[in-house]
Amino acid sequence: MNLEFWIASLIVVAMPVAMFTDLSTRRIPNLLTFSLLIAAVAARILFQGWPGLALGLTGAVFAPISLLLLHGGRGLGMGDLKLAAGVGAAFGPITAVASRLATALIGGALALFLMLRPGGLLADLIPACLPRLVSSGKNVPVEGCETTQTDAPM
């Protein structure tokens, strides 16, 4: 067995547990986050020695920082940051930051899909306004996509 197997095993076990507890209780337990961090660093030391320790600790620092930068600190709890530190220790700094960016892109695509599905926020707006959007800026009246202009006070 190699390092990649142990890291994948840690992530496959820890992330669903974290997701379930976060969605059901709005908390991510310290036992989970610190266990992931310690196990990831231990696996790196076991398979890579001192360089593995350096990679694990660097990832544990950079992953929460990248998470804070992507989210601007809004909607994040300390459990999210501790979980990011554990994932960063497992993946290392480069892969941890890349996984944060990939997660942000996938989350954005999922949000757009949910808004465009029937009953979603944009489901009725886009089909109604598409002819106006395609008409190269011409003021083409389209039923259901009327824009009202109010007289601005001078």
Backbone as numpy.savetxt, mean C-alpha at the origin, in Angstrom:
# Nx Ny Nz CAx CAy CAz Cx Cy Cz
17.20 -25.78 2.33 16.36 -24.60 2.33 17.24 -23.35 2.33
16.72 -22.31 1.72 17.52 -21.09 1.60 16.78 -19.90 2.21
17.44 -18.76 2.17 16.88 -17.55 2.77 15.55 -17.16 2.13
15.45 -17.25 0.82 14.22 -16.85 0.14 13.02 -17.66 0.61
13.23 -18.97 0.84 12.16 -19.82 1.35 11.69 -19.35 2.72
12.63 -19.07 3.62 12.26 -18.64 4.98 11.57 -17.29 4.97
12.06 -16.37 4.15 11.45 -15.04 4.07 10.04 -15.15 3.51
9.87 -15.93 2.44 8.53 -16.11 1.86 7.59 -16.75 2.87
8.08 -17.73 3.62 7.26 -18.38 4.64 6.82 -17.40 5.71
7.74 -16.55 6.15 7.40 -15.54 7.16 6.32 -14.60 6.65
6.48 -14.11 5.44 5.54 -13.15 4.87 4.18 -13.80 4.63
4.18 -15.03 4.11 2.92 -15.72 3.81 2.13 -15.99 5.09
2.81 -16.21 6.20 2.11 -16.44 7.46 1.71 -15.13 8.12
2.62 -14.16 8.16 2.39 -12.94 8.93 1.38 -11.98 8.28
1.44 -11.82 6.97 0.60 -10.80 6.34 -0.89 -11.10 6.41
-1.35 -12.33 6.16 -2.79 -12.58 6.32 -3.27 -12.39 7.77
-2.43 -12.78 8.73 -2.80 -12.59 10.13 -2.90 -11.10 10.43
-1.93 -10.33 9.95 -1.96 -8.88 10.16 -3.18 -8.25 9.50
-3.49 -8.68 8.28 -4.64 -8.13 7.57 -5.94 -8.44 8.32
-6.10 -9.69 8.74 -7.32 -10.08 9.44 -7.49 -9.32 10.75
-6.43 -9.24 11.55 -6.56 -8.55 12.84 -6.74 -7.04 12.64
-6.10 -6.48 11.63 -6.25 -5.05 11.38 -7.66 -4.73 10.92
-8.22 -5.54 10.03 -9.58 -5.30 9.56 -10.63 -5.55 10.63
-10.40 -6.53 11.50 -11.42 -6.87 12.49 -11.30 -6.04 13.77
-10.09 -5.69 14.19 -9.92 -4.97 15.46 -9.30 -3.60 15.30
-8.88 -3.26 14.07 -8.20 -1.98 13.79 -6.86 -1.87 14.54
-6.27 -3.03 14.84 -4.97 -3.08 15.50 -4.14 -4.20 14.89
-2.82 -4.02 14.89 -1.90 -5.08 14.51 -1.10 -5.41 15.76
-1.20 -6.64 16.26 -0.58 -6.97 17.55 0.94 -6.84 17.54
1.47 -6.34 18.65 2.93 -6.23 18.80 3.60 -7.59 18.71
2.93 -8.62 19.23 3.50 -9.96 19.18 3.79 -10.35 17.73
2.89 -10.01 16.83 3.08 -10.34 15.42 4.19 -9.51 14.79
4.16 -8.20 15.00 5.13 -7.32 14.33 6.54 -7.57 14.83
6.71 -7.69 16.14 8.05 -7.90 16.68 8.55 -9.31 16.38
7.64 -10.29 16.36 8.05 -11.66 15.99 8.54 -11.69 14.55
7.83 -11.00 13.66 8.26 -10.94 12.26 9.62 -10.27 12.15
9.81 -9.17 12.84 11.07 -8.44 12.78 12.22 -9.31 13.30
12.03 -9.94 14.44 13.09 -10.77 15.02 13.38 -11.99 14.15
12.32 -12.65 13.67 12.52 -13.84 12.83 13.21 -13.48 11.51
12.86 -12.34 10.93 13.47 -11.93 9.66 14.96 -11.61 9.85
15.27 -10.88 10.91 16.68 -10.55 11.17 17.46 -11.83 11.50
16.86 -12.72 12.28 17.53 -13.99 12.63 17.79 -14.83 11.37
16.81 -14.89 10.46 17.01 -15.64 9.21 18.12 -15.02 8.38
18.16 -13.71 8.32 19.22 -13.04 7.56 20.59 -13.32 8.18
20.68 -13.27 9.51 21.96 -13.56 10.16 22.37 -15.01 9.91
21.41 -15.92 10.02 21.69 -17.34 9.84 22.22 -17.65 8.44
21.62 -17.04 7.42 22.00 -17.35 6.04 23.06 -16.41 5.47
23.16 -15.17 5.98 24.07 -14.20 5.37 25.11 -13.64 6.33
25.01 -13.95 7.60 26.00 -13.46 8.56 25.81 -11.98 8.85
26.95 -11.29 9.09 26.90 -9.86 9.43 26.31 -9.00 8.31
26.64 -9.27 7.04 25.98 -8.48 5.99 24.45 -8.64 6.02
23.97 -9.83 6.38 22.53 -10.05 6.49 21.92 -9.22 7.61
22.65 -9.11 8.72 22.18 -8.25 9.81 22.07 -6.81 9.35
23.09 -6.34 8.63 23.07 -4.96 8.13 21.90 -4.75 7.16
21.68 -5.70 6.24 20.58 -5.58 5.29 19.23 -5.59 6.01
19.07 -6.48 6.98 17.81 -6.57 7.71 17.51 -5.30 8.49
18.50 -4.78 9.18 18.27 -3.56 9.97 18.06 -2.35 9.07
18.77 -2.29 7.95 18.56 -1.18 7.01 17.16 -1.23 6.42
16.72 -2.42 6.06 15.35 -2.58 5.56 14.32 -2.22 6.61
14.61 -2.56 7.87 13.69 -2.24 8.97 13.57 -0.74 9.19
14.57 0.02 8.77 14.51 1.47 8.90 13.87 2.11 7.66
14.27 1.65 6.46 13.80 2.28 5.24 12.34 1.97 4.91
11.85 0.79 5.23 10.47 0.44 4.89 9.45 1.34 5.59
9.55 1.57 6.91 8.58 2.49 7.53 8.71 3.92 7.02
9.95 4.34 6.71 10.14 5.70 6.19 9.44 5.83 4.83
9.60 4.82 3.96 8.94 4.89 2.65 7.42 4.85 2.81
6.94 4.11 3.79 5.49 4.07 4.04 4.99 5.43 4.50
5.72 6.08 5.37 5.33 7.43 5.82 5.34 8.41 4.66
6.35 8.32 3.79 6.43 9.24 2.66 5.28 9.03 1.68
4.91 7.77 1.43 3.83 7.48 0.49 2.48 7.91 1.03
2.26 7.77 2.32 0.95 8.07 2.90 0.89 9.43 3.57
1.99 10.09 3.70 2.00 11.39 4.35 1.61 11.31 5.82
1.69 10.13 6.40 1.36 9.96 7.82 -0.12 9.84 8.10
-0.97 10.04 7.10 -2.41 9.98 7.32 -2.91 8.55 7.27
-3.70 8.17 8.24 -4.31 6.86 8.26 -3.40 5.74 8.70
-2.23 6.08 9.18 -1.29 5.06 9.63 -1.25 5.00 11.15
-1.18 3.79 11.65 -0.97 3.61 13.08 0.43 3.08 13.31
0.81 2.99 14.56 2.14 2.48 14.88 2.26 1.01 14.48
1.15 0.26 14.53 1.21 -1.13 14.11 1.59 -1.26 12.64
1.07 -0.34 11.81 1.43 -0.34 10.39 2.92 -0.11 10.20
3.47 0.81 10.96 4.89 1.11 10.84 5.75 -0.03 11.36
5.32 -0.65 12.46 6.08 -1.79 12.99 5.99 -2.98 12.04
4.85 -3.19 11.42 4.72 -4.25 10.43 5.61 -3.96 9.22
5.66 -2.70 8.80 6.54 -2.32 7.70 7.99 -2.56 8.06
8.36 -2.33 9.31 9.74 -2.60 9.75 10.04 -4.10 9.66
9.10 -4.93 10.05 9.30 -6.38 9.95 9.42 -6.83 8.51
8.56 -6.30 7.63 8.62 -6.65 6.21 9.92 -6.12 5.61
10.33 -4.93 6.01 11.59 -4.38 5.53 12.79 -5.20 5.95
12.76 -5.71 7.19 13.84 -6.58 7.64 13.87 -7.87 6.83
12.70 -8.35 6.47 12.63 -9.58 5.67 13.11 -9.35 4.25
12.66 -8.30 3.61 12.96 -8.06 2.20 14.29 -7.35 1.97
14.76 -6.58 2.94 15.92 -5.73 2.71 15.46 -4.38 2.20
16.37 -3.38 2.19 15.94 -2.00 1.91 15.42 -1.77 0.49
16.09 -2.28 -0.51 15.69 -2.00 -1.89 14.34 -2.66 -2.21
14.21 -3.94 -1.91 12.98 -4.66 -2.21 11.83 -4.14 -1.36
12.12 -3.72 -0.12 11.06 -3.20 0.75 10.47 -1.91 0.17
11.32 -1.01 -0.28 10.83 0.24 -0.86 10.10 -0.04 -2.17
10.64 -0.94 -2.99 9.97 -1.29 -4.25 8.61 -1.93 -3.97
8.52 -2.75 -2.93 7.23 -3.37 -2.62 6.22 -2.33 -2.13
6.67 -1.30 -1.45 5.78 -0.22 -1.03 5.23 0.53 -2.25
6.08 0.81 -3.20 5.63 1.50 -4.41 4.66 0.63 -5.21
4.98 -0.66 -5.34 4.09 -1.57 -6.05 2.75 -1.68 -5.34
2.77 -1.73 -4.02 1.53 -1.79 -3.25 0.69 -0.54 -3.45
1.34 0.62 -3.51 0.61 1.87 -3.74 -0.04 1.87 -5.12
0.68 1.41 -6.14 0.12 1.36 -7.49 -1.05 0.37 -7.57
-0.89 -0.78 -6.97 -1.96 -1.78 -6.98 -3.17 -1.25 -6.20
-2.94 -0.59 -5.08 -4.03 -0.01 -4.30 -4.78 1.06 -5.07
-4.04 1.90 -5.81 -4.68 2.92 -6.63 -5.53 2.32 -7.75
-5.00 1.28 -8.38 -5.77 0.61 -9.43 -7.02 -0.06 -8.86
-6.90 -0.65 -7.69 -8.06 -1.28 -7.04 -9.10 -0.23 -6.67
-8.67 0.91 -6.15 -9.61 1.98 -5.81 -10.33 2.49 -7.05
-9.62 2.67 -8.14 -10.24 3.12 -9.39 -11.25 2.08 -9.89
-10.89 0.80 -9.82 -11.81 -0.26 -10.23 -13.07 -0.23 -9.38
-12.92 -0.06 -8.07 -14.09 -0.03 -7.19 -14.98 1.18 -7.45
-14.38 2.30 -7.85 -15.19 3.48 -8.15 -15.90 3.36 -9.50
-15.34 2.58 -10.43 -15.93 2.44 -11.76 -16.94 1.30 -11.85
-16.95 0.41 -10.90 -17.89 -0.71 -10.95 -19.31 -0.20 -10.76
-20.32 -0.98 -11.16 -21.71 -0.53 -10.99 -22.01 -0.21 -9.52
-22.57 0.95 -9.31 -22.84 1.41 -7.96 -21.69 2.18 -7.34
-20.57 2.24 -8.03 -19.41 2.97 -7.52 -19.55 4.46 -7.74
-18.65 5.21 -7.18 -18.71 6.67 -7.22 -18.67 7.23 -8.64
-17.87 6.65 -9.51 -17.74 7.17 -10.87 -18.52 6.38 -11.91
-19.27 5.37 -11.50 -19.95 4.48 -12.44 -20.91 5.23 -13.35
-21.67 6.17 -12.83 -22.64 6.89 -13.65 -22.04 8.12 -14.31
-21.02 8.69 -13.73 -20.44 9.93 -14.23 -19.65 9.72 -15.52
-18.82 8.71 -15.57 -17.95 8.51 -16.72 -18.74 8.23 -18.00
-19.68 7.26 -18.04 -20.41 7.04 -19.30 -21.20 8.26 -19.74
-21.75 9.01 -18.80 -22.55 10.18 -19.16 -21.69 11.31 -19.70
-20.51 11.46 -19.20 -19.66 12.59 -19.57 -18.61 12.25 -20.62
-18.51 10.99 -21.01 -17.49 10.59 -21.97 -17.61 11.35 -23.29
-18.79 11.57 -23.87 -18.85 12.34 -25.13 -18.30 13.76 -24.96
-18.53 14.37 -23.84 -18.00 15.72 -23.62 -16.49 15.69 -23.48
-15.95 14.65 -22.84 -14.51 14.55 -22.67 -13.81 14.30 -24.00
-14.45 13.57 -24.90 -13.85 13.21 -26.18 -14.02 14.32 -27.21
-14.90 15.27 -26.99 -15.23 16.26 -28.01 -14.20 17.38 -28.13
-13.01 17.17 -27.70 -11.89 18.11 -27.85 -12.19 19.47 -27.26
-12.86 19.50 -26.14 -13.08 20.75 -25.46 -14.25 21.56 -25.96
-14.93 21.09 -26.99 -16.10 21.82 -27.48 -17.22 21.64 -26.48
-18.04 22.62 -26.36 -19.13 22.59 -25.40 -20.31 21.83 -26.01
-20.20 20.51 -25.99 -21.24 19.65 -26.55 -22.19 19.29 -25.42
-23.47 19.66 -25.55 -24.41 19.31 -24.48 -24.66 17.81 -24.46
-24.55 17.23 -23.28 -24.78 15.80 -23.09 -25.74 15.64 -21.93
-26.80 14.87 -22.14 -27.77 14.67 -21.09 -27.13 13.91 -19.93
-27.34 14.40 -18.72 -26.78 13.78 -17.52 -25.42 14.32 -17.15
-24.85 15.17 -18.00 -23.52 15.70 -17.72 -23.55 17.22 -17.89
-24.58 17.83 -17.34 -24.68 19.27 -17.46 -23.77 19.92 -16.43
-23.12 20.97 -16.87 -22.34 21.75 -15.93 -23.06 23.06 -15.73
-23.19 23.44 -14.51 -23.87 24.71 -14.23 -22.82 25.74 -13.91
-22.98 26.88 -14.54 -22.06 27.97 -14.27 -22.85 29.04 -13.52
-22.31 29.43 -12.41 -22.95 30.49 -11.63 -22.24 31.80 -11.92
-22.99 32.86 -11.83 -22.39 34.17 -12.03 -21.55 34.51 -10.83
-20.29 34.75 -11.10 -19.38 35.09 -10.00 -19.55 36.56 -9.65
-19.57 36.86 -8.36 -19.69 38.26 -7.97 -18.45 39.03 -8.39
-18.68 40.26 -8.81 -17.56 41.08 -9.26 -17.06 41.97 -8.19
